Amino acid sequence: MKQELMNFTEHRNAPFPHGPWTLYQRWENLLCMHIPVDPDELAPHVPKELELDIYDGYAWLSVFPFQVRDMQFRGLPTFPYFDDFLELNVRTYVRYKNIPGIYFFSLDAEKTIPVIGARMGTLPYYKARMKLAEKNGWIHYQSRRQHGSPAYFKGKYKAISEPAEPMLATLDYWLLERYYLFNTVGNTAVHVGIHHLPWKPARASAVYEIGGINSLLPGDIEGEPVLAHYVEALDVIFWPLQSRVPAPYS
């Protein structure tokens, strides 16, 4: 499925990064919870080199707990134990040179080697104690960061509709269809490009501890999800860290 993903490109709203992709992951049991916030409150937490993206007057924060499966570097075998792990990320939505993308505030993972490797690529990963279990149709998920922060998540979730591709210009599409992960090194914007098939989210029911949600958000910002998606699985390929961004689509 990895190289075959490159045969499906018409849905992309951003150009491909330069060079070949280098890493594959399969994401499973994703919960995507979305929180509208005041752009003026969130902007100070985003590097000035990136433009905070806005939808209907709001900036958005999203919390994504999920499971990584079958992580593999291109041309290399998988490494048992390190290729499967739980992850939870907190993101917002930005643009750089008119290319839509994502900016991560944090990414928690349960295994040390992926955390170290990702931090070398400038992504703000943290080691956490994490657990996932499926009970009576619900996915129960727990995460508690181990060092430097009380950030945690505790909740359960399930799909409550059939999956479907979001329509263009909708909030669902705006939140999910993004193919660049942006960050900065010094005063230079850098990115990791990704590629996958179009998202096909279902509506989700989620029960969670609101204190955990707020512990994950940047600074003193607080909020509550108003929209939740569930995605059973998504195959994703990644490009290495780059600073030169291709010209955006017109």
Coordinates of C-alpha atoms in Angstrom, one line a residue:
M1 CA 0.0 0.0 0.0
K2 CA 2.9 2.3 0.6
Q3 CA 4.2 3.2 -2.8
E4 CA 0.7 2.6 -4.3
L5 CA -0.5 5.7 -2.4
M6 CA 1.4 7.8 -4.9
N7 CA -1.0 6.6 -7.6
F8 CA -3.8 8.6 -5.9
T9 CA -3.1 12.3 -6.0
E10 CA -6.1 14.2 -7.5
H11 CA -7.5 14.9 -4.0
R12 CA -4.5 16.8 -2.8
N13 CA -4.9 20.6 -2.1
A14 CA -1.1 21.1 -1.8
P15 CA 1.9 20.2 -4.0
F16 CA 4.2 17.3 -3.2
P17 CA 7.4 18.0 -1.2
H18 CA 10.7 17.8 -3.0
G19 CA 12.4 14.4 -3.2
P20 CA 11.2 10.8 -2.3
W21 CA 9.1 9.9 0.8
T22 CA 11.0 8.1 3.5
L23 CA 8.6 6.8 6.2
Y24 CA 5.4 4.9 6.4
Q25 CA 2.8 4.6 9.3
R26 CA -0.7 3.2 9.5
W27 CA -2.9 5.2 11.9
E28 CA -5.7 3.3 13.6
N29 CA -8.6 4.1 15.9
L30 CA -8.3 7.9 15.5
L31 CA -10.5 10.3 17.5
C32 CA -10.3 13.8 16.2
M33 CA -11.8 16.4 18.6
H34 CA -12.0 20.0 17.5
I35 CA -12.2 23.1 19.7
P36 CA -12.9 26.7 18.5
V37 CA -10.8 29.4 20.2
D38 CA -10.3 33.1 19.9
P39 CA -7.5 33.7 17.3
D40 CA -6.1 36.6 19.4
E41 CA -5.6 34.2 22.4
L42 CA -4.0 31.5 20.3
A43 CA -1.7 33.6 18.0
P44 CA 1.0 34.3 20.6
H45 CA 1.6 30.5 20.9
V46 CA 2.3 30.1 17.1
P47 CA 5.6 31.1 15.6
K48 CA 5.4 34.5 13.8
E49 CA 6.8 32.9 10.6
L50 CA 3.5 31.0 10.3
E51 CA 0.1 32.5 9.6
L52 CA -2.7 31.2 11.9
D53 CA -5.5 29.8 9.8
I54 CA -9.0 30.9 10.5
Y55 CA -12.4 29.3 9.7
D56 CA -15.6 31.4 10.3
G57 CA -13.8 33.8 12.6
Y58 CA -12.3 31.1 14.8
A59 CA -8.9 29.5 15.2
W60 CA -9.1 25.8 16.0
L61 CA -7.3 23.4 18.3
S62 CA -7.6 19.6 17.8
V63 CA -6.8 16.7 20.0
F64 CA -6.0 13.4 18.3
P65 CA -5.6 10.2 20.3
F66 CA -4.8 7.2 18.1
Q67 CA -2.5 4.1 17.5
V68 CA 0.5 3.9 15.1
R69 CA 0.9 0.6 13.4
D70 CA 3.6 -0.9 11.2
M71 CA 6.0 2.1 11.2
Q72 CA 8.7 1.5 8.6
F73 CA 11.5 3.5 7.0
R74 CA 11.5 3.1 3.2
G75 CA 13.8 0.3 2.1
L76 CA 14.3 -1.0 5.6
P77 CA 12.6 -3.8 7.6
T78 CA 10.3 -3.0 10.4
F79 CA 11.8 -3.0 13.9
P80 CA 9.7 -5.2 16.3
Y81 CA 8.3 -3.4 19.4
F82 CA 9.2 0.1 18.1
D83 CA 6.9 -0.1 15.0
D84 CA 3.6 0.0 17.0
F85 CA 2.8 2.6 19.7
L86 CA 0.1 4.9 20.9
E87 CA 0.2 8.6 20.2
L88 CA -1.8 11.7 21.1
N89 CA -1.2 15.0 19.5
V90 CA -2.5 18.6 19.9
R91 CA -2.5 20.7 16.8
T92 CA -3.7 23.9 15.3
Y93 CA -4.1 25.1 11.7
V94 CA -1.7 27.4 9.9
R95 CA -0.6 28.5 6.4
Y96 CA 2.9 29.2 5.1
K97 CA 3.3 30.8 1.6
N98 CA -0.4 30.1 1.1
I99 CA 0.0 26.3 1.7
P100 CA -2.4 25.0 4.4
G101 CA -0.8 22.9 7.1
I102 CA -0.7 21.9 10.7
Y103 CA 1.3 23.2 13.7
F104 CA 1.8 20.8 16.6
F105 CA 1.9 22.0 20.2
S106 CA 2.6 18.5 21.5
L107 CA 2.8 14.9 20.5
D108 CA 2.7 12.3 23.3
A109 CA 4.0 8.8 22.6
E110 CA 4.3 5.7 24.7
K111 CA 7.8 4.5 23.5
T112 CA 11.1 6.3 23.9
I113 CA 12.8 5.6 20.6
P114 CA 10.0 7.3 18.5
V115 CA 10.1 10.2 20.8
I116 CA 13.8 10.7 20.5
G117 CA 13.7 10.3 16.7
A118 CA 10.9 12.7 16.3
R119 CA 12.5 15.4 18.5
M120 CA 15.6 15.2 16.2
G121 CA 13.1 16.2 13.4
T122 CA 12.0 19.3 15.5
L123 CA 8.6 17.8 16.4
P124 CA 7.6 18.4 20.1
Y125 CA 7.3 14.8 21.2
Y126 CA 6.9 13.7 24.9
K127 CA 7.1 10.4 26.6
A128 CA 3.8 9.3 28.2
R129 CA 2.2 6.3 29.9
M130 CA -0.6 5.3 27.6
K131 CA -3.2 2.6 27.3
L132 CA -5.9 1.6 24.7
A133 CA -8.6 -1.0 25.2
E134 CA -11.8 -1.9 23.3
K135 CA -14.9 -2.6 25.4
N136 CA -18.5 -3.0 24.4
G137 CA -18.0 -1.1 21.2
W138 CA -16.1 1.8 22.8
I139 CA -12.4 2.5 22.5
H140 CA -11.1 3.5 26.0
Y141 CA -7.9 5.6 25.8
Q142 CA -5.6 6.9 28.6
S143 CA -2.5 9.0 28.4
R144 CA -0.4 10.8 31.1
R145 CA 2.8 12.7 30.3
Q146 CA 5.7 11.4 32.3
H147 CA 8.0 14.5 32.5
G148 CA 7.6 18.2 32.8
S149 CA 3.9 18.6 32.6
P150 CA 0.7 17.2 34.1
A151 CA -0.9 16.9 30.7
Y152 CA -3.2 13.9 30.4
F153 CA -6.2 12.5 28.5
K154 CA -8.8 10.0 29.8
G155 CA -11.9 9.1 27.8
K156 CA -13.7 6.7 25.5
Y157 CA -15.1 7.1 22.0
K158 CA -16.9 5.3 19.1
A159 CA -18.2 6.0 15.6
I160 CA -21.9 6.9 15.4
S161 CA -22.3 7.3 11.6
E162 CA -21.0 5.8 8.4
P163 CA -17.7 7.2 7.2
A164 CA -17.8 9.7 4.3
E165 CA -15.4 12.0 2.5
P166 CA -15.9 15.7 3.6
M167 CA -17.3 18.0 1.0
L168 CA -15.1 20.9 -0.3
A169 CA -15.3 24.2 1.7
T170 CA -16.8 22.5 4.8
L171 CA -15.3 22.7 8.2
D172 CA -14.6 18.9 8.2
Y173 CA -12.6 19.3 5.0
W174 CA -10.8 22.4 6.3
L175 CA -9.7 20.6 9.5
L176 CA -8.6 17.3 7.9
E177 CA -7.3 17.7 4.4
R178 CA -3.8 19.1 5.2
Y179 CA -0.5 17.7 3.8
Y180 CA 2.2 19.8 5.5
L181 CA 3.4 19.8 9.2
F182 CA 5.0 23.1 9.8
N183 CA 7.5 24.2 12.5
T184 CA 10.4 26.7 12.8
V185 CA 14.1 26.3 13.5
G186 CA 15.4 29.6 14.7
N187 CA 13.7 32.1 12.4
T188 CA 13.3 29.6 9.5
A189 CA 10.1 27.8 8.7
V190 CA 10.5 24.1 8.1
H191 CA 8.1 21.3 7.2
V192 CA 7.4 17.6 7.0
G193 CA 5.3 16.7 4.0
I194 CA 2.8 13.8 4.2
H195 CA 0.5 12.0 1.8
H196 CA -2.5 9.7 2.2
L197 CA -5.9 9.0 0.6
P198 CA -8.7 11.4 1.4
W199 CA -10.0 11.3 4.9
K200 CA -13.3 9.4 5.4
P201 CA -14.3 10.3 8.9
A202 CA -17.4 9.2 10.8
R203 CA -19.1 11.3 13.4
A204 CA -18.0 10.3 16.8
S205 CA -19.4 10.1 20.3
A206 CA -16.7 10.9 22.9
V207 CA -16.8 10.9 26.7
Y208 CA -13.8 12.5 28.4
E209 CA -12.5 14.3 31.4
I210 CA -12.5 18.0 30.5
G211 CA -9.7 18.7 32.8
G212 CA -7.5 16.4 30.7
I213 CA -8.5 18.2 27.5
N214 CA -7.6 21.6 29.0
S215 CA -4.3 20.2 30.4
L216 CA -3.2 19.5 26.9
L217 CA -4.0 23.0 25.4
P218 CA -1.3 25.6 25.1
G219 CA -0.7 28.3 27.8
D220 CA -3.8 29.1 29.8
I221 CA -6.3 28.5 26.9
E222 CA -9.3 26.4 27.9
G223 CA -12.1 25.1 25.7
E224 CA -14.3 22.1 24.9
P225 CA -14.7 20.1 21.7
V226 CA -17.8 21.0 19.6
L227 CA -17.1 18.5 16.9
A228 CA -15.6 14.9 16.9
H229 CA -14.6 12.5 14.1
Y230 CA -13.7 8.9 14.2
V231 CA -11.4 7.3 11.6
E232 CA -10.8 3.6 11.6
A233 CA -7.5 3.6 9.7
L234 CA -5.4 5.8 7.5
D235 CA -2.1 4.8 5.7
V236 CA 0.3 7.7 5.6
I237 CA 3.7 8.4 4.1
F238 CA 6.1 11.1 5.2
W239 CA 8.9 13.1 3.6
P240 CA 12.0 14.2 5.6
L241 CA 12.3 17.6 7.2
Q242 CA 12.8 20.4 4.6
S243 CA 12.9 24.1 4.4
R244 CA 12.2 24.7 0.7
V245 CA 8.4 24.7 0.1
P246 CA 7.1 24.0 -3.4
A247 CA 4.9 26.6 -5.1
P248 CA 1.3 26.3 -3.9
Y249 CA -1.5 25.3 -6.2
S250 CA -3.3 28.2 -7.9

